């Protein structure tokens, strides 16, 4: 196993191919990154891998002019129930996306150990 740690902003392009999948992944990472490399057949590959740290990937900026709405509290309460799923429906332009983005940022702030993507 090899470990690599990077600090600062980094833009990356990764291509991958295998028997069952292939593709291109692009992204911009701002902050610390620790990457573990496991070579097949090495002694380290038989060791259990550490669980990944929770990650928050919100591909949209937070709206500084977000208008607080009662429905966001309703979504928060319903989403806290086990195995909850929430759907935002309505006419175009009423703010469904902004509600979802604000909710994602609030979840990340409330519990940094929660995966947000």
PDB file of C-alpha atoms in Angstrom:
ATOM      1  CA  UNK A   1       0.000   0.000   0.000  1.00  0.00           C
ATOM      2  CA  UNK A   2       1.238   3.479  -0.804  1.00  0.00           C
ATOM      3  CA  UNK A   3      -0.175   6.716   0.567  1.00  0.00           C
ATOM      4  CA  UNK A   4      -0.195  10.110  -1.085  1.00  0.00           C
ATOM      5  CA  UNK A   5      -1.411  13.314   0.606  1.00  0.00           C
ATOM      6  CA  UNK A   6      -2.031  16.537  -1.295  1.00  0.00           C
ATOM      7  CA  UNK A   7      -2.966  19.976   0.017  1.00  0.00           C
ATOM      8  CA  UNK A   8      -4.541  22.874  -1.837  1.00  0.00           C
ATOM      9  CA  UNK A   9      -6.659  23.070  -4.959  1.00  0.00           C
ATOM     10  CA  UNK A  10      -6.246  20.493  -7.661  1.00  0.00           C
ATOM     11  CA  UNK A  11      -8.064  19.898 -10.923  1.00  0.00           C
ATOM     12  CA  UNK A  12      -8.012  16.337 -12.155  1.00  0.00           C
ATOM     13  CA  UNK A  13      -9.104  14.295 -15.139  1.00  0.00           C
ATOM     14  CA  UNK A  14      -9.213  10.532 -14.747  1.00  0.00           C
ATOM     15  CA  UNK A  15     -10.082   7.926 -17.328  1.00  0.00           C
ATOM     16  CA  UNK A  16     -10.841   4.372 -16.328  1.00  0.00           C
ATOM     17  CA  UNK A  17     -11.657   1.210 -18.209  1.00  0.00           C
ATOM     18  CA  UNK A  18     -12.511  -2.298 -17.177  1.00  0.00           C
ATOM     19  CA  UNK A  19     -14.414  -5.335 -18.348  1.00  0.00           C
ATOM     20  CA  UNK A  20     -17.727  -3.964 -17.121  1.00  0.00           C
ATOM     21  CA  UNK A  21     -17.344  -0.188 -17.116  1.00  0.00           C
ATOM     22  CA  UNK A  22     -15.387   2.714 -18.544  1.00  0.00           C
ATOM     23  CA  UNK A  23     -15.581   6.489 -18.519  1.00  0.00           C
ATOM     24  CA  UNK A  24     -14.092   9.843 -17.698  1.00  0.00           C
ATOM     25  CA  UNK A  25     -14.269  11.600 -14.345  1.00  0.00           C
ATOM     26  CA  UNK A  26     -13.405  15.274 -14.027  1.00  0.00           C
ATOM     27  CA  UNK A  27     -13.388  17.434 -10.948  1.00  0.00           C
ATOM     28  CA  UNK A  28     -11.921  20.215  -8.865  1.00  0.00           C
ATOM     29  CA  UNK A  29     -10.873  19.393  -5.317  1.00  0.00           C
ATOM     30  CA  UNK A  30     -10.191  22.124  -2.807  1.00  0.00           C
ATOM     31  CA  UNK A  31      -8.668  20.927   0.457  1.00  0.00           C
ATOM     32  CA  UNK A  32      -6.729  17.970   1.793  1.00  0.00           C
ATOM     33  CA  UNK A  33      -6.815  14.636  -0.012  1.00  0.00           C
ATOM     34  CA  UNK A  34      -5.306  11.372   1.185  1.00  0.00           C
ATOM     35  CA  UNK A  35      -5.192   8.612  -1.396  1.00  0.00           C
ATOM     36  CA  UNK A  36      -4.423   4.951  -0.638  1.00  0.00           C
ATOM     37  CA  UNK A  37      -3.080   2.733  -3.410  1.00  0.00           C
ATOM     38  CA  UNK A  38      -3.475  -1.035  -3.117  1.00  0.00           C
ATOM     39  CA  UNK A  39      -1.537  -3.236  -5.507  1.00  0.00           C
ATOM     40  CA  UNK A  40      -3.164  -6.616  -6.221  1.00  0.00           C
ATOM     41  CA  UNK A  41      -1.191  -9.484  -4.721  1.00  0.00           C
ATOM     42  CA  UNK A  42       0.746  -7.319  -2.258  1.00  0.00           C
ATOM     43  CA  UNK A  43       0.683  -7.968   1.478  1.00  0.00           C
ATOM     44  CA  UNK A  44      -1.218  -4.716   2.007  1.00  0.00           C
ATOM     45  CA  UNK A  45      -4.010  -5.777  -0.369  1.00  0.00           C
ATOM     46  CA  UNK A  46      -5.030  -8.543   2.059  1.00  0.00           C
ATOM     47  CA  UNK A  47      -5.430  -6.056   4.928  1.00  0.00           C
ATOM     48  CA  UNK A  48      -8.867  -4.555   5.473  1.00  0.00           C
ATOM     49  CA  UNK A  49      -9.163  -1.172   3.836  1.00  0.00           C
ATOM     50  CA  UNK A  50      -9.971   1.791   6.066  1.00  0.00           C
ATOM     51  CA  UNK A  51     -13.511   3.077   5.613  1.00  0.00           C
ATOM     52  CA  UNK A  52     -13.678   6.215   3.490  1.00  0.00           C
ATOM     53  CA  UNK A  53     -14.141   9.537   5.228  1.00  0.00           C
ATOM     54  CA  UNK A  54     -17.533  11.161   4.679  1.00  0.00           C
ATOM     55  CA  UNK A  55     -17.552  13.477   1.725  1.00  0.00           C
ATOM     56  CA  UNK A  56     -19.691  16.434   0.727  1.00  0.00           C
ATOM     57  CA  UNK A  57     -20.000  17.195  -2.952  1.00  0.00           C
ATOM     58  CA  UNK A  58     -22.503  19.940  -3.657  1.00  0.00           C
ATOM     59  CA  UNK A  59     -22.019  21.028  -7.269  1.00  0.00           C
ATOM     60  CA  UNK A  60     -23.789  24.362  -6.786  1.00  0.00           C
ATOM     61  CA  UNK A  61     -22.903  27.452  -4.792  1.00  0.00           C
ATOM     62  CA  UNK A  62     -25.044  28.446  -1.859  1.00  0.00           C
ATOM     63  CA  UNK A  63     -27.461  31.278  -2.613  1.00  0.00           C
ATOM     64  CA  UNK A  64     -26.548  34.226  -0.373  1.00  0.00           C
ATOM     65  CA  UNK A  65     -29.986  35.713  -1.024  1.00  0.00           C
ATOM     66  CA  UNK A  66     -31.867  32.540  -0.073  1.00  0.00           C
ATOM     67  CA  UNK A  67     -35.296  33.370   1.342  1.00  0.00           C
ATOM     68  CA  UNK A  68     -36.156  31.215   4.358  1.00  0.00           C
ATOM     69  CA  UNK A  69     -39.288  29.126   3.776  1.00  0.00           C
ATOM     70  CA  UNK A  70     -41.375  27.075   6.185  1.00  0.00           C
ATOM     71  CA  UNK A  71     -41.278  24.128   3.780  1.00  0.00           C
ATOM     72  CA  UNK A  72     -37.529  23.710   4.410  1.00  0.00           C
ATOM     73  CA  UNK A  73     -38.246  22.945   8.084  1.00  0.00           C
ATOM     74  CA  UNK A  74     -40.906  20.444   6.991  1.00  0.00           C
ATOM     75  CA  UNK A  75     -38.409  18.748   4.669  1.00  0.00           C
ATOM     76  CA  UNK A  76     -35.821  18.661   7.480  1.00  0.00           C
ATOM     77  CA  UNK A  77     -38.255  16.995   9.924  1.00  0.00           C
ATOM     78  CA  UNK A  78     -39.462  14.416   7.409  1.00  0.00           C
ATOM     79  CA  UNK A  79     -35.961  13.594   6.177  1.00  0.00           C
ATOM     80  CA  UNK A  80     -34.797  12.847   9.733  1.00  0.00           C
ATOM     81  CA  UNK A  81     -37.015   9.769   9.869  1.00  0.00           C
ATOM     82  CA  UNK A  82     -35.365   6.396   9.116  1.00  0.00           C
ATOM     83  CA  UNK A  83     -35.238   5.501   5.398  1.00  0.00           C
ATOM     84  CA  UNK A  84     -37.005   8.765   4.497  1.00  0.00           C
ATOM     85  CA  UNK A  85     -37.206   9.971   0.925  1.00  0.00           C
ATOM     86  CA  UNK A  86     -38.417  13.393  -0.077  1.00  0.00           C
ATOM     87  CA  UNK A  87     -39.613  14.637  -3.457  1.00  0.00           C
ATOM     88  CA  UNK A  88     -39.861  18.320  -4.335  1.00  0.00           C
ATOM     89  CA  UNK A  89     -42.518  18.960  -6.961  1.00  0.00           C
ATOM     90  CA  UNK A  90     -44.038  22.129  -8.330  1.00  0.00           C
ATOM     91  CA  UNK A  91     -44.123  24.559 -11.188  1.00  0.00           C
ATOM     92  CA  UNK A  92     -40.893  25.654 -12.808  1.00  0.00           C
ATOM     93  CA  UNK A  93     -39.236  28.659 -11.216  1.00  0.00           C
ATOM     94  CA  UNK A  94     -40.712  28.336  -7.730  1.00  0.00           C
ATOM     95  CA  UNK A  95     -37.383  27.440  -6.105  1.00  0.00           C
ATOM     96  CA  UNK A  96     -37.236  23.647  -5.831  1.00  0.00           C
ATOM     97  CA  UNK A  97     -33.552  23.513  -6.764  1.00  0.00           C
ATOM     98  CA  UNK A  98     -32.674  26.303  -4.333  1.00  0.00           C
ATOM     99  CA  UNK A  99     -34.461  24.430  -1.537  1.00  0.00           C
ATOM    100  CA  UNK A 100     -32.517  21.262  -2.314  1.00  0.00           C
ATOM    101  CA  UNK A 101     -29.181  23.120  -2.459  1.00  0.00           C
ATOM    102  CA  UNK A 102     -29.833  24.947   0.823  1.00  0.00           C
ATOM    103  CA  UNK A 103     -30.914  21.677   2.459  1.00  0.00           C
ATOM    104  CA  UNK A 104     -27.686  19.968   1.331  1.00  0.00           C
ATOM    105  CA  UNK A 105     -25.548  22.746   2.817  1.00  0.00           C
ATOM    106  CA  UNK A 106     -27.473  22.651   6.102  1.00  0.00           C
ATOM    107  CA  UNK A 107     -27.079  18.879   6.398  1.00  0.00           C
ATOM    108  CA  UNK A 108     -23.338  19.250   5.842  1.00  0.00           C
ATOM    109  CA  UNK A 109     -23.088  21.982   8.499  1.00  0.00           C
ATOM    110  CA  UNK A 110     -25.249  20.123  11.021  1.00  0.00           C
ATOM    111  CA  UNK A 111     -23.268  16.865  10.802  1.00  0.00           C
ATOM    112  CA  UNK A 112     -19.940  16.823   8.920  1.00  0.00           C
ATOM    113  CA  UNK A 113     -19.924  13.006   9.263  1.00  0.00           C
ATOM    114  CA  UNK A 114     -22.878  12.724   6.874  1.00  0.00           C
ATOM    115  CA  UNK A 115     -22.317  11.963   3.196  1.00  0.00           C
ATOM    116  CA  UNK A 116     -23.774  14.707   0.989  1.00  0.00           C
ATOM    117  CA  UNK A 117     -23.722  14.331  -2.800  1.00  0.00           C
TER     118      UNK A 117
END
